[in-house]
Tab-separated table of C-alpha atoms and ligand atoms in Angstrom:
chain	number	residue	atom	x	y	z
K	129	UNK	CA	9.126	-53.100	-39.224
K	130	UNK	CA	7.050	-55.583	-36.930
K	131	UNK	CA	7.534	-55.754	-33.698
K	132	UNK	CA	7.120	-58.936	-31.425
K	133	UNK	CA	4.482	-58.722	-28.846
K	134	UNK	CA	4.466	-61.228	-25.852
K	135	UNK	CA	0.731	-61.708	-24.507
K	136	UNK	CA	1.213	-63.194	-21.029
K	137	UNK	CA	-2.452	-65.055	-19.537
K	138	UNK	CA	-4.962	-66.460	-22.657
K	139	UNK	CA	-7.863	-66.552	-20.476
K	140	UNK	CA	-11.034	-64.204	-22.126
K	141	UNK	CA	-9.171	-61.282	-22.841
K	142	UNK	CA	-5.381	-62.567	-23.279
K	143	UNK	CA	-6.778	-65.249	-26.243
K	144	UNK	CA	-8.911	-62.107	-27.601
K	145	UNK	CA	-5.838	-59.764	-27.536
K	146	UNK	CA	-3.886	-62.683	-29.222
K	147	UNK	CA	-6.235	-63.066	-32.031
K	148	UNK	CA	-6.594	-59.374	-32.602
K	149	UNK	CA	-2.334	-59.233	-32.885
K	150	UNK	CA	-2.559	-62.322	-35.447
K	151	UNK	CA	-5.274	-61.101	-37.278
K	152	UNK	CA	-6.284	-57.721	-36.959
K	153	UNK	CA	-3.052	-55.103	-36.285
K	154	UNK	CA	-0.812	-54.439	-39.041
K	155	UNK	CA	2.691	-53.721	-38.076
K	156	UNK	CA	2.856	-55.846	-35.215
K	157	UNK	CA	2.911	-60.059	-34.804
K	158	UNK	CA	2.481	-62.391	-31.672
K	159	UNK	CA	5.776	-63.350	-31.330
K	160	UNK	CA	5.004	-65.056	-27.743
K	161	UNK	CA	2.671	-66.165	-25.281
K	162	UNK	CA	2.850	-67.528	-21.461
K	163	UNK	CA	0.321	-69.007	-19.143
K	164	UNK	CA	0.146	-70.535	-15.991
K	165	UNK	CA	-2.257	-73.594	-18.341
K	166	UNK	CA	0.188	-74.889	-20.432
K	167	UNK	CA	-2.463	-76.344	-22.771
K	168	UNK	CA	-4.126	-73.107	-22.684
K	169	UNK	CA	-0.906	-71.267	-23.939
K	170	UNK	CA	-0.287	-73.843	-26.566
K	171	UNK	CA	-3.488	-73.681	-28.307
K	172	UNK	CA	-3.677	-70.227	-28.243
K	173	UNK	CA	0.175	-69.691	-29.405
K	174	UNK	CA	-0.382	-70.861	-32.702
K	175	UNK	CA	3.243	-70.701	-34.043
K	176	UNK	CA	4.085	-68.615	-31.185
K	177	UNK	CA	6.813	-69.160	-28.747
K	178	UNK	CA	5.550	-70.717	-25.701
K	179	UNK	CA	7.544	-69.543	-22.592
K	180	UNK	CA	7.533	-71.739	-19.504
K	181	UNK	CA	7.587	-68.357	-16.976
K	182	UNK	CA	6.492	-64.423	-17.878
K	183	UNK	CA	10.197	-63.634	-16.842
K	184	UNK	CA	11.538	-65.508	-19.573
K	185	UNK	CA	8.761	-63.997	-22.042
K	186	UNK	CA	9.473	-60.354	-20.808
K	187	UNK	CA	13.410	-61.070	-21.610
K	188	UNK	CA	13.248	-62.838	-24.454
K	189	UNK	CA	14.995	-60.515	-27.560
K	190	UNK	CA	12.019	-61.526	-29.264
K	191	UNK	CA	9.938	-59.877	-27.569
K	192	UNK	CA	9.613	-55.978	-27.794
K	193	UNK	CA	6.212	-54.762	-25.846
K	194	UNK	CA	4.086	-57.056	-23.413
K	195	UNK	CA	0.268	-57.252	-22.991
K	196	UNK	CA	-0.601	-58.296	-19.612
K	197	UNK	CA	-4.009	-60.462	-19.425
K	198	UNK	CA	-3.610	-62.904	-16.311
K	199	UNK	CA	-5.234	-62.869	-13.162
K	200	UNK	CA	-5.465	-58.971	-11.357
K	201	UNK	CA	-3.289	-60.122	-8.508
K	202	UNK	CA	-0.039	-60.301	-10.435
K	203	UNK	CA	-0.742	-57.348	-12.816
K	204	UNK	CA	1.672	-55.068	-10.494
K	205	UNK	CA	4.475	-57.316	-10.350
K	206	UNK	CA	4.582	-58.259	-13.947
K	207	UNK	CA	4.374	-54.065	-15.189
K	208	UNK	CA	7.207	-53.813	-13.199
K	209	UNK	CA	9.341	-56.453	-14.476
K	210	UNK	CA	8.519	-54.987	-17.519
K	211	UNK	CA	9.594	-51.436	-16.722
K	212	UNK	CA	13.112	-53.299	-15.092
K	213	UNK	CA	13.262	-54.648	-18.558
K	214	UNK	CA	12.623	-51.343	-20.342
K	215	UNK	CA	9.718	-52.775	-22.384
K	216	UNK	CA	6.446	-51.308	-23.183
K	217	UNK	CA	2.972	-51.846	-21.368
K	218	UNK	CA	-0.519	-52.745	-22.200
K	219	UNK	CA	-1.819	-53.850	-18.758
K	220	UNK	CA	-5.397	-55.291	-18.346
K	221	UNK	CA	-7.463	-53.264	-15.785
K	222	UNK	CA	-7.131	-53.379	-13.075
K	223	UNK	CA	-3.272	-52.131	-12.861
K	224	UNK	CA	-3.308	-53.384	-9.115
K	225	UNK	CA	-5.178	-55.101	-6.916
K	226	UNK	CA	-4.427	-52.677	-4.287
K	227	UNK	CA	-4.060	-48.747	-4.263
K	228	UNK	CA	-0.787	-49.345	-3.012
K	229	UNK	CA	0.520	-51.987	-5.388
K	230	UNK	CA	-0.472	-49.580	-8.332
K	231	UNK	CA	1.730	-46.578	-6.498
K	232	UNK	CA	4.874	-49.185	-6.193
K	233	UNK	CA	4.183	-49.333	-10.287
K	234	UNK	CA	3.286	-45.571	-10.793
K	235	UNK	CA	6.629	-44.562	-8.717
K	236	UNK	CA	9.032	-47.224	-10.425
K	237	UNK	CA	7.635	-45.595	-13.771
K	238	UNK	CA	8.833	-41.992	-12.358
K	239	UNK	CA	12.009	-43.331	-11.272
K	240	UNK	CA	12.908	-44.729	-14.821
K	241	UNK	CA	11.810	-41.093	-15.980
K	242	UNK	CA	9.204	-42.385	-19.058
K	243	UNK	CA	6.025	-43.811	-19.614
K	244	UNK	CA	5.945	-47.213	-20.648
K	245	UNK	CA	2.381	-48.685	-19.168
K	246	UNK	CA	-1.192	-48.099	-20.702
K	247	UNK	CA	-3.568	-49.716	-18.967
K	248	UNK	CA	-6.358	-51.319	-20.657
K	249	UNK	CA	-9.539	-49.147	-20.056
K	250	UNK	CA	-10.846	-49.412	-23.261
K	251	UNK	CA	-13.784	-47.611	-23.617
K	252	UNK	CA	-11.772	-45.057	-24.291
K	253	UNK	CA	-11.459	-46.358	-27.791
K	254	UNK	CA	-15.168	-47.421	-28.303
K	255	UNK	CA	-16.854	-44.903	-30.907
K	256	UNK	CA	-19.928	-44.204	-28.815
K	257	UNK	CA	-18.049	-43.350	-25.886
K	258	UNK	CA	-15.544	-41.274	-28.316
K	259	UNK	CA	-18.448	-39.382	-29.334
K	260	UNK	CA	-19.954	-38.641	-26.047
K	261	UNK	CA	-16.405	-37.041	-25.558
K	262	UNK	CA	-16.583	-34.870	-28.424
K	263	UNK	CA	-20.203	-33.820	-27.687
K	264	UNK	CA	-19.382	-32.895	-24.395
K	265	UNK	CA	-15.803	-30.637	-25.431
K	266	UNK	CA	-17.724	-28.745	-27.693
K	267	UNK	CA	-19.278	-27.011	-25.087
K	268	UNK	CA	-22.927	-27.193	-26.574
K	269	UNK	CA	-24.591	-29.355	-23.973
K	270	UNK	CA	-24.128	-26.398	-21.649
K	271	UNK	CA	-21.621	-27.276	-18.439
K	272	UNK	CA	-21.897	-30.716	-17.544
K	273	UNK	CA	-24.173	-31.522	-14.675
K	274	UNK	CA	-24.598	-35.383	-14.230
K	275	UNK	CA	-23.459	-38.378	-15.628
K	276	UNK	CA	-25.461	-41.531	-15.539
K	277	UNK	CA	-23.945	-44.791	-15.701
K	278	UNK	CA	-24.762	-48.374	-16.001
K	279	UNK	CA	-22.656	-51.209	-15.724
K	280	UNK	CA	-24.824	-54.718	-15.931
K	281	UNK	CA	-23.517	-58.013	-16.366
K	282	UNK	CA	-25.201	-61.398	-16.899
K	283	UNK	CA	-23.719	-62.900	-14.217
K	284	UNK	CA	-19.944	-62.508	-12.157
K	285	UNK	CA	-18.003	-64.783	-13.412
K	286	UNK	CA	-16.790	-67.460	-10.997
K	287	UNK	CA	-13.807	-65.749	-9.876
K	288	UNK	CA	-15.378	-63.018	-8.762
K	289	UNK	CA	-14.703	-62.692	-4.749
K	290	UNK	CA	-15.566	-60.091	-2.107
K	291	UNK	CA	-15.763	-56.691	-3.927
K	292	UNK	CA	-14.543	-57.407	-7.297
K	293	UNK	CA	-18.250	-56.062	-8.262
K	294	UNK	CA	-15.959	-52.904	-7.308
K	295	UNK	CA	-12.312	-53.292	-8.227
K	296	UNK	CA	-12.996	-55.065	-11.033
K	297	UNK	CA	-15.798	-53.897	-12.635
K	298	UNK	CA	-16.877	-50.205	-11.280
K	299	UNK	CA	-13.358	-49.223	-12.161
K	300	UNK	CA	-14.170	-48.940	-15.537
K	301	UNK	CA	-17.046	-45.980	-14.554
K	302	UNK	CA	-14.324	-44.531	-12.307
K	303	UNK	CA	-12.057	-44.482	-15.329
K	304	UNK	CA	-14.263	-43.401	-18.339
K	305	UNK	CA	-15.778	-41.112	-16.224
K	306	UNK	CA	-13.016	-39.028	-15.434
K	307	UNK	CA	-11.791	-39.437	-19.353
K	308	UNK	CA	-15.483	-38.051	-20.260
K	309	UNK	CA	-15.557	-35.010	-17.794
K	310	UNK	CA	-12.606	-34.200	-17.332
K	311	UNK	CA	-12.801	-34.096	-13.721
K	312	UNK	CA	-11.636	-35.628	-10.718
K	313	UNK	CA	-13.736	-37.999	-8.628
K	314	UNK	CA	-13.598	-35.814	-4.561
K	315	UNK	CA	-16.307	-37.813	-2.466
K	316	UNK	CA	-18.488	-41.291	-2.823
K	317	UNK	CA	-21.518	-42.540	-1.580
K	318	UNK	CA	-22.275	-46.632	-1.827
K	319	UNK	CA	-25.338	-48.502	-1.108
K	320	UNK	CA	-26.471	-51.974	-1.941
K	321	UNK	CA	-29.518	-53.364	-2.923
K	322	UNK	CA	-31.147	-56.742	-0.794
K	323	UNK	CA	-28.651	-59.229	-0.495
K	324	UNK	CA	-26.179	-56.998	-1.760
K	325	UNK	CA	-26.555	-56.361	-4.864
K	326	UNK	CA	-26.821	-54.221	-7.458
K	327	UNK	CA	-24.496	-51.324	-6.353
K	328	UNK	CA	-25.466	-47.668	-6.464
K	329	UNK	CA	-22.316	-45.269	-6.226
K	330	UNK	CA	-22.432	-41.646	-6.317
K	331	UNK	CA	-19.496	-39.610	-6.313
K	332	UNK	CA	-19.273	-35.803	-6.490
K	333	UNK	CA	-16.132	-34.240	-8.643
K	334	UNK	CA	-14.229	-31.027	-8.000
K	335	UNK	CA	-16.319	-29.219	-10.305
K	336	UNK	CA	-19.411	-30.250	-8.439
K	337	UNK	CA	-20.928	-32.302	-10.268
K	338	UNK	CA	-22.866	-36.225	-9.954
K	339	UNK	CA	-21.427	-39.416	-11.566
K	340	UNK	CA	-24.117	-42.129	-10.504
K	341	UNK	CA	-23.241	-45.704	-11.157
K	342	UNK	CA	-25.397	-48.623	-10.777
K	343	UNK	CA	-23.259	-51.781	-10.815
K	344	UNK	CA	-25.117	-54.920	-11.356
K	345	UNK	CA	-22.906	-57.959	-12.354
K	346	UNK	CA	-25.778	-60.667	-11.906
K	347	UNK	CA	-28.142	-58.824	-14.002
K	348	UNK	CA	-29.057	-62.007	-16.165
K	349	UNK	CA	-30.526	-60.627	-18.883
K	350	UNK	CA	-27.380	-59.670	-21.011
K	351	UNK	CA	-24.384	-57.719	-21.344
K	352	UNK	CA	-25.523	-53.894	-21.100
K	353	UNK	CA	-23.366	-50.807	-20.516
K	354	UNK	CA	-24.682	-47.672	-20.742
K	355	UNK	CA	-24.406	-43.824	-19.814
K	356	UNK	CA	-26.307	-40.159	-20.331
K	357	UNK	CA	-24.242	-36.872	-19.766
K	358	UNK	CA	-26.795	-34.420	-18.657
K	359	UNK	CA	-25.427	-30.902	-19.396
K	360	UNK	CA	-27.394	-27.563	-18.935
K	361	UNK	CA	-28.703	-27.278	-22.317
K	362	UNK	CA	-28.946	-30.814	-23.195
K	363	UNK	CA	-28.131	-34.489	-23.135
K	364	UNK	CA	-26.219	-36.861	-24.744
K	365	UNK	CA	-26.076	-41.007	-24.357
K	366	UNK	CA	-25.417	-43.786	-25.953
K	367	UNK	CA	-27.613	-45.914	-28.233
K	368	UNK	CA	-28.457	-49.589	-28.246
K	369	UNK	CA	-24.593	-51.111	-29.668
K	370	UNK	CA	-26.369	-53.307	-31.504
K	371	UNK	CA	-27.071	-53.825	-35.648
K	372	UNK	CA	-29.655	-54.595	-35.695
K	373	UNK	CA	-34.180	-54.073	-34.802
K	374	UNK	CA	-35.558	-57.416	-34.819
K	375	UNK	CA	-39.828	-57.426	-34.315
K	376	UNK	CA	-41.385	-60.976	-33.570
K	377	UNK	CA	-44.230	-62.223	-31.670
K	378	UNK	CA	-45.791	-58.860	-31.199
K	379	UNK	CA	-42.687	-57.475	-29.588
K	380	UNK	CA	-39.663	-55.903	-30.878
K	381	UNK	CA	-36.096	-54.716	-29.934
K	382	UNK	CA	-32.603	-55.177	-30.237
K	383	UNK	CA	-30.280	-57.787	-28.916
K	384	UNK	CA	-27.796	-57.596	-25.956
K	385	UNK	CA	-24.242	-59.927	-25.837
K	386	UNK	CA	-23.500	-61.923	-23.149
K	387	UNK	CA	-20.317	-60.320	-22.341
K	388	UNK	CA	-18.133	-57.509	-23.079
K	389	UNK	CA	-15.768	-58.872	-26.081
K	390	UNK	CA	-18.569	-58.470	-28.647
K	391	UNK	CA	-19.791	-55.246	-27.016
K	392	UNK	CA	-16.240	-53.688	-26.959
K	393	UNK	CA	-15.357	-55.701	-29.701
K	394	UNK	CA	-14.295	-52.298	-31.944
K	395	UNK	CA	-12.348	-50.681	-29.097
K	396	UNK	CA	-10.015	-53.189	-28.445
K	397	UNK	CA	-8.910	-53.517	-32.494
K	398	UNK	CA	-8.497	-49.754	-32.076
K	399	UNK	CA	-7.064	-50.028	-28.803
K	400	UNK	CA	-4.297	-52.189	-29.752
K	401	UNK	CA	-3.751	-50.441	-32.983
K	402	UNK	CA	-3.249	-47.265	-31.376
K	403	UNK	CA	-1.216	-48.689	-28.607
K	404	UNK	CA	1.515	-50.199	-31.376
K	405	UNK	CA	1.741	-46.881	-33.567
K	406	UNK	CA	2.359	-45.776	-29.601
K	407	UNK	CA	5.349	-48.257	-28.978
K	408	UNK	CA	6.400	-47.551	-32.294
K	409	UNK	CA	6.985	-43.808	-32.062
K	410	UNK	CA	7.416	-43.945	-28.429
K	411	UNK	CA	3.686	-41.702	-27.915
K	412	UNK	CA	1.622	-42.384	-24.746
K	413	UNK	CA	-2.138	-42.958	-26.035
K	414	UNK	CA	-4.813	-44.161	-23.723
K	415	UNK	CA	-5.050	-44.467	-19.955
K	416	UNK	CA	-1.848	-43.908	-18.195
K	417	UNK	CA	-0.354	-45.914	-15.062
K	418	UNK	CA	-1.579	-42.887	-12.907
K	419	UNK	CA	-4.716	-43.113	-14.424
K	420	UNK	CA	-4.564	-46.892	-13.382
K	421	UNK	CA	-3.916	-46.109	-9.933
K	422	UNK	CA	-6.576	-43.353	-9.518
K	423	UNK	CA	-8.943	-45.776	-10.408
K	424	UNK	CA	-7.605	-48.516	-8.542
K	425	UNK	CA	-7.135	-46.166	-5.486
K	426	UNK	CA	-11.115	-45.149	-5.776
K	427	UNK	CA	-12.272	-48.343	-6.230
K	428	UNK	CA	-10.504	-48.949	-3.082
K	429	UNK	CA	-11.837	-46.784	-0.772
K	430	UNK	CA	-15.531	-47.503	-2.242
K	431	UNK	CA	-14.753	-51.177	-1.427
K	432	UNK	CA	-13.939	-49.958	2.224
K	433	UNK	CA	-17.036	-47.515	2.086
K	434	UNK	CA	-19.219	-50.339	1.190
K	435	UNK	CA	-18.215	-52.481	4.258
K	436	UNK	CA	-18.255	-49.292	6.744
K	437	UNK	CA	-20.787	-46.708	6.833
K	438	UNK	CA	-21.005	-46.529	2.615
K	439	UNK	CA	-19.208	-42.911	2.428
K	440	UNK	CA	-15.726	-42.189	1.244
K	441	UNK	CA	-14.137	-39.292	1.300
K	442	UNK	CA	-11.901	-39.679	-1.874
K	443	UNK	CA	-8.167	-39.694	-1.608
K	444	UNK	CA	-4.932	-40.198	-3.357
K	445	UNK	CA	-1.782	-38.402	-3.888
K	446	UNK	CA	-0.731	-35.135	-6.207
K	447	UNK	CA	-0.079	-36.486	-9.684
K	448	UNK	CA	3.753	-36.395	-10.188
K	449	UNK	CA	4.529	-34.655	-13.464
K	450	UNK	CA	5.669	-37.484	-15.713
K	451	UNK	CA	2.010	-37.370	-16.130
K	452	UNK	CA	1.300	-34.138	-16.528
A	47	ISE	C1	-14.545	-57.559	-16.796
A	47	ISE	O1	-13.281	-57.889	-16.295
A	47	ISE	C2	-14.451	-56.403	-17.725
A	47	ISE	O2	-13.467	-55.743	-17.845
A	47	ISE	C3	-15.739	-55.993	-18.308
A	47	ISE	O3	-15.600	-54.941	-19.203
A	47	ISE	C4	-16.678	-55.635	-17.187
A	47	ISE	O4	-17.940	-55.309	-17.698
A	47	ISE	C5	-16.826	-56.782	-16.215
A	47	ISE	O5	-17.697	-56.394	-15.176
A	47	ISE	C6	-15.476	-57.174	-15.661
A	47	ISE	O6	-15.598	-58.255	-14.772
């Protein structure tokens, strides 16, 4: 059987989540599609039921599991019409905008009793991150000691305000960070470079060891995401995500994209994939809503650290066992 997914936003990722539920992910079909743009929705619905509010979309009999891809401000409300509704999750990153906002969604998940919300960190799906993971469980790097990451953009995009450098992009390193070690994020240090940026974040987990981040979303030169786990009796890190070695004009190298859909391009196909077998057989794959709100909650209290005295003392509440 197929079932009907509503996608509500088609900005970047809502029209590339669309096209990968047309195209790309058998036993599902877009079945509807809301955004605030009208136009927008229409040319991106393609035979798909255009709703004139999300409400309507996430009540519609048609519709059987929501992806959530409008702005991060009305993430929270929408997961939890959804979980009123009964319906299954895939929620963009952030899950919140604030710490607080993501609780309201983790507790009205506990209150219904099951997990209906995966939230859309998906590196957790890309291969080369997938096989850092396996590297580092098989125990023969030695016990991890650092993890390097590096998060560079070409440029923020326009609606990028305050410290969205932070809550909307370092909260992917908060995320796959924990997924690769394991561990939980205890204390964070934040500086910024001249005129603010880029961003370097250290954090210390409860098992001691360094996640350093540098966050640099005007870095011009390409789309560029990388990390090196540095264990005791070895390292591992990813290699250039690209095809192919091109040598011209004395020089040679490989090729960066200009944003993250290309890049990531493999882990969202498996991403959604995964997440429909999920709805299907009513598993829980990926990043869960508390997952979503550790994150959110860190990237909060960086964001605080970086307009204080740059050091936060990391914390958010005892995971309730729903998540367990
Ligand atoms: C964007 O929203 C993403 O999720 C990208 O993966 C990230 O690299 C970028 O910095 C964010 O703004």
């Amino acid at each position: 059987m197929s079932i009907g997914i509503g996608v509500i936003g088609t900005g970047v990722m809502g029209a590339e989540h669309a096209r990968i539920l047309r195209h790309e992910t058998p036993g599902a079909h877009l079945a509807g599609i809301f955004d605030a743009n009208a136009d927008r929705a229409q040319t991106v619905a393609s035979g798909a039921t255009v709703f004139s509010d999300p409400q309507s979309l996430i009540a519609s009999d048609q519709i059987d599991a929501i992806v959530i891809a409008s702005p991060d401000a009305t993430h929270a409300a929408l997961t939890r019409a959804c979980i009123a509704a009964g319906k299954p999750v895939l929620c963009e990153k952030p899950l919140a905008s604030s710490a607080a906002d993501a609780l309201d969604v983790v507790q009205a998940e506990v209150a219904l009793g099951r997990r209906l919300i995966q939230v859309g960190y998906m590196r957790r799906f890309d291969p080369g991150y997938q096989e850092i993971k396996r590297v580092r469980d098989t125990g023969e790097l030695g016990g991890p000691v650092l993890l390097h990451n590096v998060h560079r953009n070409v440029r923020a995009p326009e609606w990028f305000n305050g410290s969205m450098a932070v809550t909307n992009s370092f909260v992917h390193e908060i995320d796959i960070s924990r997924w690769l070690l394991g561990s939980e994020m205890v204390s964070a240090h934040v500086e910024a470079g001249p005129g603010g940026e880029p961003l370097m974040i250290t954090m210390k987990t409860d098992k001691d060891e360094i996640v350093s981040t540098e966050v640099f979303v005007n870095a011009g030169y390409g789309y560029h995401v990388h990390v090196e786990l540095v264990g005791r009796q070895g390292t591992v890190s990813l290699a250039p995500a690209s095809l192919t070695l091109l040598n011209r004009d004395g020089a040679g190298g490989h090729s960066y994209p200009d944003n993250w859909v290309p890049r990531f391009e493999e882990a969202y196909r498996k991403q959604m994939a995964d997440w429909v077998s999920a709805v299907k057989t009513g598993a829980s794959v990926g990043a869960s809503a508390w997952d979503g709100y550790v994150a959110s909650a860190i990237a909060e209290q960086v964001a605080e650290a970086l307009a204080g005295n740059g050091v936060a003392p990391l914390r958010y509440g005892p995971r309730p066992s729903l998540y367990d």
